[in-house]
Structures are given as C-alpha cells and as structure tokens.
Coordinates of C-alpha atoms in Angstrom, one line a residue:
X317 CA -8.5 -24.7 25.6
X318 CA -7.6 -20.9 24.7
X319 CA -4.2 -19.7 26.5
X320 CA -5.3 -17.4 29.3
X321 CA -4.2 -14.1 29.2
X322 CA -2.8 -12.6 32.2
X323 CA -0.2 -10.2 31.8
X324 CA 0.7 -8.5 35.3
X325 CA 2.4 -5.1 34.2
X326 CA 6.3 -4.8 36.2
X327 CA 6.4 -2.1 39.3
X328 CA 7.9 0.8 38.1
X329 CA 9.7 2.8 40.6
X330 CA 10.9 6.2 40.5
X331 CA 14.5 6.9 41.8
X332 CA 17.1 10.2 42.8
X333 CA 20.0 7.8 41.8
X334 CA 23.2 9.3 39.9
X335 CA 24.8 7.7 37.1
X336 CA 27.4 6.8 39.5
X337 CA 24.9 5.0 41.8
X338 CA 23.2 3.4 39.1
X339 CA 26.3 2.2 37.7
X340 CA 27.5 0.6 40.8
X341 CA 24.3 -0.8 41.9
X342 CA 23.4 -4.7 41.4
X343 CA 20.7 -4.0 39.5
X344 CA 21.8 -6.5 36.5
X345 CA 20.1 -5.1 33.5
X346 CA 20.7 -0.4 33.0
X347 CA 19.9 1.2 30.1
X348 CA 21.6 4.4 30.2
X349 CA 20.4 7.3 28.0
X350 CA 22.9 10.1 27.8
X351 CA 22.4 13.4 26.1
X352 CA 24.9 14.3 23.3
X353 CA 25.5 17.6 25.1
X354 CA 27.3 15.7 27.6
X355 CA 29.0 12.9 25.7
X356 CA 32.7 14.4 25.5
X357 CA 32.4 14.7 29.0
X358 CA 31.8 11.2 29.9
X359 CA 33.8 9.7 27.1
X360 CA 36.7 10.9 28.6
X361 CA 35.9 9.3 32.0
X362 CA 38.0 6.2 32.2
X363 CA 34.8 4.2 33.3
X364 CA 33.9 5.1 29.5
X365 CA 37.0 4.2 27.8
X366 CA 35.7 1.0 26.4
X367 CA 32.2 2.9 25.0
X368 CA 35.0 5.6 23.3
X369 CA 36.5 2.5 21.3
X370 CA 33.3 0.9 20.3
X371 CA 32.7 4.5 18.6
X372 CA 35.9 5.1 17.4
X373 CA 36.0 1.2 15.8
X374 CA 32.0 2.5 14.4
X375 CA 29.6 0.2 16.1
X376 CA 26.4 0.8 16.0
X377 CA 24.4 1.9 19.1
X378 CA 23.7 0.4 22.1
X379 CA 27.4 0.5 23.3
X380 CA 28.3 -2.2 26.0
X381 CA 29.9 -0.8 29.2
X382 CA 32.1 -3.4 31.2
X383 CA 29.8 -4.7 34.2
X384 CA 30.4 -7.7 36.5
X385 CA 27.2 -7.7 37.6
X386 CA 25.7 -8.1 34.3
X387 CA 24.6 -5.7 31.3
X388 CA 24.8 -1.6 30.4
X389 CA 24.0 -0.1 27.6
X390 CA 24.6 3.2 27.4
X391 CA 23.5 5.7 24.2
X392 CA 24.0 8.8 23.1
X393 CA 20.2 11.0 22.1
X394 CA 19.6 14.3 21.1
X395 CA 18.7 16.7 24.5
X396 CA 15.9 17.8 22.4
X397 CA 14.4 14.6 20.9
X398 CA 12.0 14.7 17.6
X399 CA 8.9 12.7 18.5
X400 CA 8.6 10.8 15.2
X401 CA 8.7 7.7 13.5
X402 CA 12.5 7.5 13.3
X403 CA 12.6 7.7 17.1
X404 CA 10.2 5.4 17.9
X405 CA 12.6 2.9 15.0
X406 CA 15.5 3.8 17.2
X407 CA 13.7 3.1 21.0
X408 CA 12.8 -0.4 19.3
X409 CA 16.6 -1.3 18.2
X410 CA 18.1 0.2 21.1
X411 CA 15.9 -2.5 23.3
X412 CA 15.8 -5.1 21.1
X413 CA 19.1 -6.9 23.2
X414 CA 17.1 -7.1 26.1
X415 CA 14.4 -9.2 24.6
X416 CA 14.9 -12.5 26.1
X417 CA 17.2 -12.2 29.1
X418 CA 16.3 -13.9 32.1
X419 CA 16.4 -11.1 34.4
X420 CA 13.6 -9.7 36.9
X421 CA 14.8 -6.3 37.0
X422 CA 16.0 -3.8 34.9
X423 CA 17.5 -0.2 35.7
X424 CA 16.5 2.9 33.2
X425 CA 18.7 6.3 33.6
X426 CA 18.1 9.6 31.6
X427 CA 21.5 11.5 32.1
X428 CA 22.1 15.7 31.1
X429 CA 18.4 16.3 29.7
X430 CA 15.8 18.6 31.1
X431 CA 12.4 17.5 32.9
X432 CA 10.2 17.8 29.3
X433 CA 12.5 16.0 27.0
X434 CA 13.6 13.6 29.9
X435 CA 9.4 12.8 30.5
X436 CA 9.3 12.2 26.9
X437 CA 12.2 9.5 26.1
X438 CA 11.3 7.8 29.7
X439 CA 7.5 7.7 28.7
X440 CA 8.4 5.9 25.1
X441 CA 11.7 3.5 26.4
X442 CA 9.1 2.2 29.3
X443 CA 6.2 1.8 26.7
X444 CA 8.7 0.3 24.5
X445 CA 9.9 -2.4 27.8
X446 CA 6.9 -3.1 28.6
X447 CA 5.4 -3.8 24.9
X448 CA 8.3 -6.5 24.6
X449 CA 8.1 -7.7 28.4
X450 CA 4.2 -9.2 27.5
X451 CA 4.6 -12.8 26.4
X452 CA 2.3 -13.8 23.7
X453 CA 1.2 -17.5 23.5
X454 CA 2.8 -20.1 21.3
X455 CA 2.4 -23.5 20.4
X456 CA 6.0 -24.7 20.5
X457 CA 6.5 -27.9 22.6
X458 CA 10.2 -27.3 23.4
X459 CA 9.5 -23.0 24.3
X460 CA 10.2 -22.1 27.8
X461 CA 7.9 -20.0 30.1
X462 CA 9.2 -16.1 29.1
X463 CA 10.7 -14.9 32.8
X464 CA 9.4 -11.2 32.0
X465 CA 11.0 -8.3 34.1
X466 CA 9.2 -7.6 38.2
X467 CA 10.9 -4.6 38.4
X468 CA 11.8 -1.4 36.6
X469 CA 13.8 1.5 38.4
X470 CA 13.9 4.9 36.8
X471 CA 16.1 8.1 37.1
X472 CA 16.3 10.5 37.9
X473 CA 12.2 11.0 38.7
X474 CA 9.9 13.0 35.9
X475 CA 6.2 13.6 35.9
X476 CA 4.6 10.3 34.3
X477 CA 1.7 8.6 34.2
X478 CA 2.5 5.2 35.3
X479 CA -1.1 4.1 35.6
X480 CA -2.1 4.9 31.5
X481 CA 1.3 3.5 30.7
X482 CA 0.9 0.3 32.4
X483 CA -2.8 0.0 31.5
X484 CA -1.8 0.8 27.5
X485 CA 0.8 -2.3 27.6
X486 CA -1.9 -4.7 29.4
X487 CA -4.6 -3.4 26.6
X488 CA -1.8 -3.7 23.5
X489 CA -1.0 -7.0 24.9
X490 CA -4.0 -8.3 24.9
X491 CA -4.8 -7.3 21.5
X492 CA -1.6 -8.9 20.2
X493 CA -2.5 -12.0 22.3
X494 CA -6.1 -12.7 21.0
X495 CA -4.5 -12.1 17.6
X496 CA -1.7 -14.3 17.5
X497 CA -3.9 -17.3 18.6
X498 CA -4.4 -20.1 16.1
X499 CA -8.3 -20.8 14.6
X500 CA -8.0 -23.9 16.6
X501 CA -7.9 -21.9 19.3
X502 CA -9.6 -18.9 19.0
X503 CA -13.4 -19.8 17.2
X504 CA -16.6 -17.5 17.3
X505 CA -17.5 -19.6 20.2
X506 CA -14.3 -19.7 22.1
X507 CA -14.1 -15.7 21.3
X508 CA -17.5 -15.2 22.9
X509 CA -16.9 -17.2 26.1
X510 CA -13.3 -15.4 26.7
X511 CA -15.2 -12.2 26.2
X512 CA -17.9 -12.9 29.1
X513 CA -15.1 -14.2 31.2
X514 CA -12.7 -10.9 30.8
X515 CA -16.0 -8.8 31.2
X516 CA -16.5 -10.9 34.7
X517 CA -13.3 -10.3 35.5
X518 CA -13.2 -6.6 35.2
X519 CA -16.3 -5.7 36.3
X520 CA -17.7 -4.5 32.9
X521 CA -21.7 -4.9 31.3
X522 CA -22.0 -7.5 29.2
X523 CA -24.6 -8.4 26.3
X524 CA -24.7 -10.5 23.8
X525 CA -26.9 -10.8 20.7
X526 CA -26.7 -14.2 19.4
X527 CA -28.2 -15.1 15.9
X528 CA -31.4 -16.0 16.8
X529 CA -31.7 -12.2 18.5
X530 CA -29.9 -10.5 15.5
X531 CA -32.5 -12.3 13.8
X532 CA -35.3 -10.8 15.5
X533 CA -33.5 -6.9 15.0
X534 CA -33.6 -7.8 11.6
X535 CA -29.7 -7.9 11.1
X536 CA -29.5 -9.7 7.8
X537 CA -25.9 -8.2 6.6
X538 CA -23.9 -9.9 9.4
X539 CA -26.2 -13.4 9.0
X540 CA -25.9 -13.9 6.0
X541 CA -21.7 -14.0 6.8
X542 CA -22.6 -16.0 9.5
X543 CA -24.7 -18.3 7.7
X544 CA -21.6 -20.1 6.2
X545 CA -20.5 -22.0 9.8
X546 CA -23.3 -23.8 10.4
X547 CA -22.8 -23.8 13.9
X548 CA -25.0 -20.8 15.4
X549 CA -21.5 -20.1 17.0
X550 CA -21.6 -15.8 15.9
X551 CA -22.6 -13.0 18.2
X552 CA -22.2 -9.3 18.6
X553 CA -21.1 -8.9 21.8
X554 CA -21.2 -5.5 23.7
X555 CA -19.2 -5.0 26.6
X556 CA -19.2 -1.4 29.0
X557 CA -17.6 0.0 31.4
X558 CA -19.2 2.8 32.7
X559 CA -17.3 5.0 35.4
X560 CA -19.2 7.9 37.5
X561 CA -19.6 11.1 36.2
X562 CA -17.8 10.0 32.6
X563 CA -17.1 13.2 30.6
X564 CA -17.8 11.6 27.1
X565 CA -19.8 8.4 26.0
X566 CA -17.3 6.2 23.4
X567 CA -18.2 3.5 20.8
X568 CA -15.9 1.2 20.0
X569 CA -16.7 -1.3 17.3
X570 CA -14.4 -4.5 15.9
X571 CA -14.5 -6.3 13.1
X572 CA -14.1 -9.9 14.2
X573 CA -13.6 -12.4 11.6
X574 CA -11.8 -15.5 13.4
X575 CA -11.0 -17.1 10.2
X576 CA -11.7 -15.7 6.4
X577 CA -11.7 -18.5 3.8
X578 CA -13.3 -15.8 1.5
X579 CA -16.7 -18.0 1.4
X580 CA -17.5 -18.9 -2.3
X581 CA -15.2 -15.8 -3.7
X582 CA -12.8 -18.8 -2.2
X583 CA -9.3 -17.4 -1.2
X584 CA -6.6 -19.2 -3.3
X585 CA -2.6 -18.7 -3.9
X586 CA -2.2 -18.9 -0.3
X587 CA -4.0 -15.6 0.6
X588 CA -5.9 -17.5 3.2
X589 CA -2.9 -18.3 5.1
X590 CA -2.9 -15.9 8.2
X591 CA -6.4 -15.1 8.0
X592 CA -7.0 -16.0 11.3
X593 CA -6.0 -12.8 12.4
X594 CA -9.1 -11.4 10.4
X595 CA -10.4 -10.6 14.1
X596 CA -7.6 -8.2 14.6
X597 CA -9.8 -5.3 14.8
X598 CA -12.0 -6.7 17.3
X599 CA -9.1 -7.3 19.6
X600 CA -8.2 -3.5 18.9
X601 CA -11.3 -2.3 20.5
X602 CA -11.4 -4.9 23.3
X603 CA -7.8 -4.0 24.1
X604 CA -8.6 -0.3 23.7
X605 CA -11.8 -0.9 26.1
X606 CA -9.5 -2.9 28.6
X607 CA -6.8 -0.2 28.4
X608 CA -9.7 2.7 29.6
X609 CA -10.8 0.8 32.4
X610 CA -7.2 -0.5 33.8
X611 CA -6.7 3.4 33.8
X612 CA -9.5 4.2 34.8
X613 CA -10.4 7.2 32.3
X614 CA -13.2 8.9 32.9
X615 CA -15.0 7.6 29.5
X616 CA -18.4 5.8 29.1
X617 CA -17.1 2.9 26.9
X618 CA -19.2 0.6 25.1
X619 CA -17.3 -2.0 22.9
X620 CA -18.8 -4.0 20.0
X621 CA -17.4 -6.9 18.9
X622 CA -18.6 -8.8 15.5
X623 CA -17.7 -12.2 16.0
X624 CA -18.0 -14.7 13.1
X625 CA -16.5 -16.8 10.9
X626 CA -16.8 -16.9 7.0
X627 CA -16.9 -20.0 5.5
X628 CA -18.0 -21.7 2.7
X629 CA -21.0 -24.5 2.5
X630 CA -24.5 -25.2 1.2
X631 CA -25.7 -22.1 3.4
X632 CA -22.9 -19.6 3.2
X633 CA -24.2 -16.7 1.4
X634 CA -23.3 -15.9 -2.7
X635 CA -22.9 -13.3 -4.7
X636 CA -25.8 -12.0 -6.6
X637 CA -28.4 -12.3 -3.5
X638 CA -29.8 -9.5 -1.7
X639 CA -30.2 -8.8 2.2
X640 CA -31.7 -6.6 4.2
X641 CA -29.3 -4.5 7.0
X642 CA -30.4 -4.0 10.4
X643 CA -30.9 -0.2 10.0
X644 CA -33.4 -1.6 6.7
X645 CA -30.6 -1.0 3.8
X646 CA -30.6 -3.4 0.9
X647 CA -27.7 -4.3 -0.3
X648 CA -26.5 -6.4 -3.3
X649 CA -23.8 -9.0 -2.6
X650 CA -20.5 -9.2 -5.4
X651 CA -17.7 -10.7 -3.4
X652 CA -18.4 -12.7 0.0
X653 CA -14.9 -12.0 0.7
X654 CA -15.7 -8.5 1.3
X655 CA -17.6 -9.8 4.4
X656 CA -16.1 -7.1 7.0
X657 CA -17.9 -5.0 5.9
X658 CA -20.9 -6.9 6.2
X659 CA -20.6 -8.0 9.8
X660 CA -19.3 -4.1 10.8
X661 CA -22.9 -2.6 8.9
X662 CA -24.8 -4.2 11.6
X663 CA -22.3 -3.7 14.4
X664 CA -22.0 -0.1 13.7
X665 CA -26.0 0.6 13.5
X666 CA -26.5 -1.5 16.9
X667 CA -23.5 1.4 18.2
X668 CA -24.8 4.3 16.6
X669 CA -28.4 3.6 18.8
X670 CA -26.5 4.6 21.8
X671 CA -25.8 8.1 20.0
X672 CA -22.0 8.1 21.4
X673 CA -19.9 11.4 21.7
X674 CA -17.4 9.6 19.3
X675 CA -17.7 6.1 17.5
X676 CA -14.3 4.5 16.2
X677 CA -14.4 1.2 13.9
X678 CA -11.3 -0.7 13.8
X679 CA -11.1 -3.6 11.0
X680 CA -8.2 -5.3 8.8
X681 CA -11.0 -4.3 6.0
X682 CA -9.3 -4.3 2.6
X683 CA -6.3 -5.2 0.5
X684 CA -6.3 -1.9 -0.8
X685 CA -5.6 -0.3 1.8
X686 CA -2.5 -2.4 2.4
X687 CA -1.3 -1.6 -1.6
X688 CA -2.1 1.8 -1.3
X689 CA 0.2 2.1 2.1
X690 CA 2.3 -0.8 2.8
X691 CA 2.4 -1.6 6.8
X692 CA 3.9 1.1 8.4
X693 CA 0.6 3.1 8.2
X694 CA -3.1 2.5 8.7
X695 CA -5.9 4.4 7.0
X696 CA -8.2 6.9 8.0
X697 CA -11.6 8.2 7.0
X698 CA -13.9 10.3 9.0
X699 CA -17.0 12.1 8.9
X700 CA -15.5 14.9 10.2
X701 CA -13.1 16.7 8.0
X702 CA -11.6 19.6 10.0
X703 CA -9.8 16.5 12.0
X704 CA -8.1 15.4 9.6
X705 CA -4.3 17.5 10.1
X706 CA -4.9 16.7 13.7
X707 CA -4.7 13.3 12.9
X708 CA -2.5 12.8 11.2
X709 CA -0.7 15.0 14.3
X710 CA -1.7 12.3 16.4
X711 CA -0.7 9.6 14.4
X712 CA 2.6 10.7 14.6
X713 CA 2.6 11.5 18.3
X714 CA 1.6 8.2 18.8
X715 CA 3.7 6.4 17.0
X716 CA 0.5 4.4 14.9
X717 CA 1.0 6.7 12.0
X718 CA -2.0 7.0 9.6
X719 CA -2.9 8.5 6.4
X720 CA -6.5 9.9 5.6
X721 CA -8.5 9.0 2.5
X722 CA -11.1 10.7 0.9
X723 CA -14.8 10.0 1.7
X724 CA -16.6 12.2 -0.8
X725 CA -20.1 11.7 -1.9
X726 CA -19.6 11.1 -5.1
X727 CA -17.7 7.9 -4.5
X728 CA -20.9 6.6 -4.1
X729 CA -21.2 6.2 -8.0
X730 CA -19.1 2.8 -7.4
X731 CA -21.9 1.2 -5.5
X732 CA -25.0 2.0 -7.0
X733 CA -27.3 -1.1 -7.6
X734 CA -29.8 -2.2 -9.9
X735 CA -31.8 -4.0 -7.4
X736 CA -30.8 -2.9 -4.1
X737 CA -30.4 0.6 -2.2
X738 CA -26.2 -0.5 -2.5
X739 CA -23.6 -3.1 -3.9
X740 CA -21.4 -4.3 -1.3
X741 CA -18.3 -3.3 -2.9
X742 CA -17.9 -2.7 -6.6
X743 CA -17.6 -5.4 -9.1
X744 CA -15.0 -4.2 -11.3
X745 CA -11.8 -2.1 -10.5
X746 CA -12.2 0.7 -7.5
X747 CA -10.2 2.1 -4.8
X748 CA -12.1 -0.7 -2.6
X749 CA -10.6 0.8 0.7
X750 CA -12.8 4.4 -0.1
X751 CA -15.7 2.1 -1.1
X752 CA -15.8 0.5 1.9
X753 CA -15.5 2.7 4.0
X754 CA -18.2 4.6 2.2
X755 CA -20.5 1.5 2.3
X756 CA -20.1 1.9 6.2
X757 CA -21.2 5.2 6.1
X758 CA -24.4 4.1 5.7
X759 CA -24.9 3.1 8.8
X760 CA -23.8 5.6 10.4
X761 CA -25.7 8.6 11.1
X762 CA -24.2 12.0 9.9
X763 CA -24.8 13.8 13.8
X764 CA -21.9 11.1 15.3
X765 CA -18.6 11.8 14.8
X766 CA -17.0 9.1 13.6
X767 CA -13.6 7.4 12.6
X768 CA -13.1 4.2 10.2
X769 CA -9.3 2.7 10.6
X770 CA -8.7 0.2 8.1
X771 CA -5.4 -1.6 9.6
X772 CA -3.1 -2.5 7.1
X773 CA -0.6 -1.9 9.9
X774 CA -1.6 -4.1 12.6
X775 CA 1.0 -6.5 11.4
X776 CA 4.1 -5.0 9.9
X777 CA 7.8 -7.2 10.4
X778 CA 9.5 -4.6 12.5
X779 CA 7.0 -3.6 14.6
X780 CA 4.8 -0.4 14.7
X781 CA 5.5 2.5 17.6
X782 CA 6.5 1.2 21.0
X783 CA 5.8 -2.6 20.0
X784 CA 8.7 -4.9 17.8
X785 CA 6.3 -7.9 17.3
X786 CA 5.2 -8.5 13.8
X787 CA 1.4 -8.5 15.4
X788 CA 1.7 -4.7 16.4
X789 CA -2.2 -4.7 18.3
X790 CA -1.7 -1.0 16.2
X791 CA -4.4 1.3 17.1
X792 CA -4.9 1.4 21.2
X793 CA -2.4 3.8 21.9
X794 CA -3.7 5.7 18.8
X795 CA -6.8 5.3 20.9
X796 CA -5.5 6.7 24.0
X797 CA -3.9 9.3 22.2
X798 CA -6.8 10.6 20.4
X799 CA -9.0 10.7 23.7
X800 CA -6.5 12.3 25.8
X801 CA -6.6 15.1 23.1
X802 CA -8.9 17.7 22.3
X803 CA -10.6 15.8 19.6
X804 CA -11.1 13.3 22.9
X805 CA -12.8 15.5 24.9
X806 CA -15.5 17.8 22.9
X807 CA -16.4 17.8 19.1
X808 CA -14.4 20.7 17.5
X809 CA -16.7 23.7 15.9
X810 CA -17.1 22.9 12.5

C-alpha cells in the first residue's frame, strides 16, 4: 500500500512583536535575523553577551542565545541581501538545527531591515521551514512519526503571500514524496490509481489513456517502452484544473519512468540503482499542477503524466526496430535506455493538441546533462530564444538555477536515419542532452512556446534552493516563478 500523502502546511501568523517581546515570549523555538547595521548595537546589550563570545571565540553562524524556555538563534545578514545561490546555501545551514526538534511552534523575527529586504529574507526562511517541516515517507521499522511544526509566528508583519508559499511547499512536497518512494511501492499501476485519487480529492479533470487507447491514437513511441512489463499497467494520464476566467492555458508534461532497468541496453555497474526515481519529472509537473490549484492561480492547467516502466523481456522493444509516433514520425531505435524520450514524444503531441499558451516538459532525461552540469543546475532548451537571459534571471531568483543549451537545427545531423524519418538518439558519441531534446522537438509544433528541463538537479546532496533533502522536487518553484513573471503571462514579441 503506497504511503498517503497528506502534508497540512503550519498557520503562519503575522505579529507587531519587538525583539524584546519575542525574546521573552514561550514560544520555544525563535529564529532571529538581525541586520549587520545594527549588530554593535545589540552585541553590547548584556542579553547578547554570550552571542559576542561565540564570535569572538569564531563560531560559525547560527549563534545560540541563552533561553530557559528552549532555543534562539540569532544571525547577523546583510540589510540589503543578494538574492542568489549563496543565500539560499546560507538560509539552508542556518535552519538545518531545527530539523528534527519536537516542537509545534516556532517564532521568526527580522530585526533593523526595511519592508523590501525584510519581505525578501522572510519569504525564503519560511519557504526554507516549511520545505524541511514536510515529512517524506520511509521504510525504517524503528523511525518515529516526524512531529512537524502547527504554528509559525512572524515579525514584525511584511507584505507576503502566504497562500503561494504554503501552496509551493505542499506541491514541492509532494514531488519529493512520490519520488522518494521505493518501486515496490510506487508501480505504473499504483502511480495511476494515486493520481485519480489526488485528482478526486482536489476537484481536478481527469483522463486516462490506457494502452489499448494509445493504441487506437496510434502512439507507438511510448508502447513500444511499455511493451517490456507485460502487465498493461502504463497510461498517460491528464489531469486539469481549470479556474474561471484563467488568463493563460498551461501544459505541463512528466516524464514518468517508475523504474529504468535500461531494457535490453541493460543497466550494469550499479547505474540502475536509484532508478526508481526515473519518474521524477512526472512528480514535477503533478506537484507543479497541485501547487497552481492550492493557490489558486488563475491558470488553465493541464498536466500529462507518462507513466511506465522499462523493462526487459521477450516483448520489450530492441534496438534496430522502427515505430511509428503518435503525431506519424518514424523513428529508428539505438539504445532502449533512452526510453524518456520515447514515452515524452507521445506525451508531448497528445499536449501540444490542446495548443497551450506555454508547454513545459520536465524529465531526468540524460546522463549528459548531469556531466555537462553536475547537480546544482538543470538544463534548459526552448523554442524561444529571446527567453533565454530571462531565464536564466529566474533561475537564479528562484533558487532552481539553470543553464541553457543550444537547440540549433543543424544538430539534427546526429539523428538522421537510414530507414526512418529520425534515430532516437545517436549511436556513437554526441552531446545526447542537445539530441534529445532536439528529438522532442519534433513533436512539438513551432507556434507553442515551449521549455524542455532536463533535471540533473532534482537530486543533488545538499539540497537545491529552499529544500535541504537530497530529493530537491527541483523545478516547481521554478515553475511558479516563471508564471508569476512576464514570460508567465504573455508570449514576449519576438
């Protein structure tokens, strides 16, 4: 049985409180944020004197203040903060000795800073709280039930919006929770059944296309991945929410491989190890969608989830055969390991017959990627250009920072065929990330705007932005960042 997901979000209260008050109230967890143009100042307070010889003896922030009641931690950050990567690194460290305590509330104070830079460090510290408050299932016999925090008090009050925060949190945390699930757990079937259940739930459309309808449409690229398991068990699933009077109409598409043994291009030297999180893009776009409607954005949403599994058998598919894509492309098979992009042709041609505003693929697609970036950053390729510095802008705003690759035309050289309209990926040595991602253009029409993010960091030891897991969930509040921007809202002139 799959471990439910059902994160409730803590009540975040906004407060006039002083330091002073804070300080002395029983709250038993405050994180105190202090600007560095104040820090003589308090340091010479006597209530400080212990913070004063934590920095004199050079400890490293958060300093401990004396409490009977229970824990402060006070730091020292700039009055006008740099929103980038370093920053978001610190937010993480500075919370990371509050992960774990058994405590149902928790105080935040933003002393000596004015209303934009104080919005700013509150919006990322709760983000940050809240991102390491969602317990993630496990299947350790002897692991307590996480007591996660009920309550979160902030001062002095700034202009936030609580309900995109909370809702970005529940939709990261849902992501990381579908991901970190074991392929005993999570299976194509199990996947499809959770998926109804949350699209009950939250009042969203559902469809399914099972394989014996994808049959019918003609979607040969994603059956013949399917074709492996045996069990009839693979779907693409769409799931909508669709508010009144939405400004824009969004495609979301996932690549949802529960587990990847690599098929007959068998994985081997313990590369298969982990690959049941294969489906991570898929649980990007479902967290995404779940994030929009929590907050109820004023988006038409319609999420696409490739659900399979790729194994190997007497049916799986093999290299050297030829099948026909649902939009009527041929293509050659070389590796059946390069199945994402297989399942995500058909995915994306069912998506782009809706004509969306903006269609956004998320998939852990290639090894390349990874080499070519490490973890810390996903890649980027759209069919739009002129986005490309903003971005990368974004990228950085949001913490999920990602690097664009090229997605030239003549890149196409590395997938021309001899019997078919296109070779699945190259059969030699290529930049396989570009070729992939060009191989997906194909189905794709050139009229959509369109994003690829191939996720080499959805699982980085660390953490990525707000979130300090290894499983980062790394693109929804990319997500939200990009469609609360003008690239969000209209097409730019190009």
């Amino acid at each position: 049985m799959m471990h439910a997901f059902n994160y409730l979000a803590p009540k975040i209260t906004m407060q006039t409180s002083t330091l002073n008050e804070v300080m002395a109230s029983d709250i038993p967890v405050k994180l105190l944020l202090v600007a560095e143009t104040g820090r003589d100042a308090l340091l010479a307070q006597p209530a400080f004197a212990g913070v004063a010889a934590q920095i004199a003896l050079g400890l490293p922030a958060p300093y401990r203040l004396a409490d009977g009641q229970g824990l402060q931690l006070v730091l020292f950050v700039d009055s006008a903060p740099v929103l980038d990567h370093w920053l978001y690194k610190q937010i993480r460290t500075w919370t990371a000795p509050l992960a774990g305590l058994k405590v149902a509330q928790l105080a935040l104070h933003l002393e000596g800073f004015d209303e934009a830079p104080r919005a700013l460090l509150a919006e990322l510290v709760l983000a940050t709280l809240l991102a390491a408050n969602v317990p993630l299932p496990t299947q350790k016999r002897a692991d307590e039930a996480p007591i996660g925090y009920q309550s979160l008090t902030l001062s002095p009050p700034c202009i936030l919006d609580l309900a995109r925060i909370e809702a970005e949190a529940q939709g990261n945390g849902l992501a990381r929770h579908l991901a970190v699930l074991p392929a005993s757990e999570l299976s194509a079937g199990s996947y499809r059944a959770f998926a109804r259940q949350l699209a009950q739930a939250e009042g969203w459309q559902w469809e399914e296309f099972d394989e014996a309808a994808l049959a019918k449409l003609g979607a040969g690229a994603f059956l013949a991945v399917a074709r492996g398991s045996e069990d009839n068990q693979a779907a693409i699933v769409r799931l909508s929410y669709c508010p009144a009077n939405p400004v824009r109409r969004i495609a979301l598409v996932g690549k949802g491989i529960c587990h990847d043994s690599g098929g007959y291009n068998l994985k081997v030297g313990g590369s298969m190890y982990g690959m049941h999180l294969d489906m991570g893009g898929s649980a990007v776009a479902l967290g995404t969608l779940h994030a929009i409607s929590r907050a109820k954005l004023p988006y038409e949403v319609h999420c696409w989830l490739a659900i399979a599994e790729n194994h190997i058998g007497p049916r799986a598919y093999r290299p050297g055969e030829v099948v026909t894509a649902l939009n009527g492309t041929t293509i050659e098979v070389v590796d059946t390991d390069a199945e994402g992009r297989m399942v995500l042709a058909d995915a994306l041609a069912l998506a782009a017959k809706g004509e969306p505003d903006l269609l956004i693929d998320y998939a852990t697609l290639t090894g390349a990627c990874k080499r070519a970036l490490g973890s810390r950053y996903s890649g980027a390729f759209t069919n739009r250009p002129d986005w490309l510095p903003e971005l990368i802008r974004l990228g950085q705003q949001s913490g999920e920072r990602i690097w664009p690759f090229p997605l030239d035309e003549d890149f196409d050289d590395n997938l021309d065929s001899e019997w078919a309209d296109l070779l699945q990926c190259a059969p030699g040595s290529s930049p396989d990330h570009i070729d992939a991602a060009r191989f997906l253009s194909r189905f794709v029409p050139g009229q959509t705007p369109w994003l690829h993010l191939d996720l080499s960091g959805f699982r980085n030891k660390g953490g990525n932005g707000v979130v300090g897991s290894e499983v980062t969930g790394f693109g929804v509040r990319l997500s939200l960042t990009l469609l609360a921007s003008p690239l969000g809202m209209a097409e730019p002139a190009t």
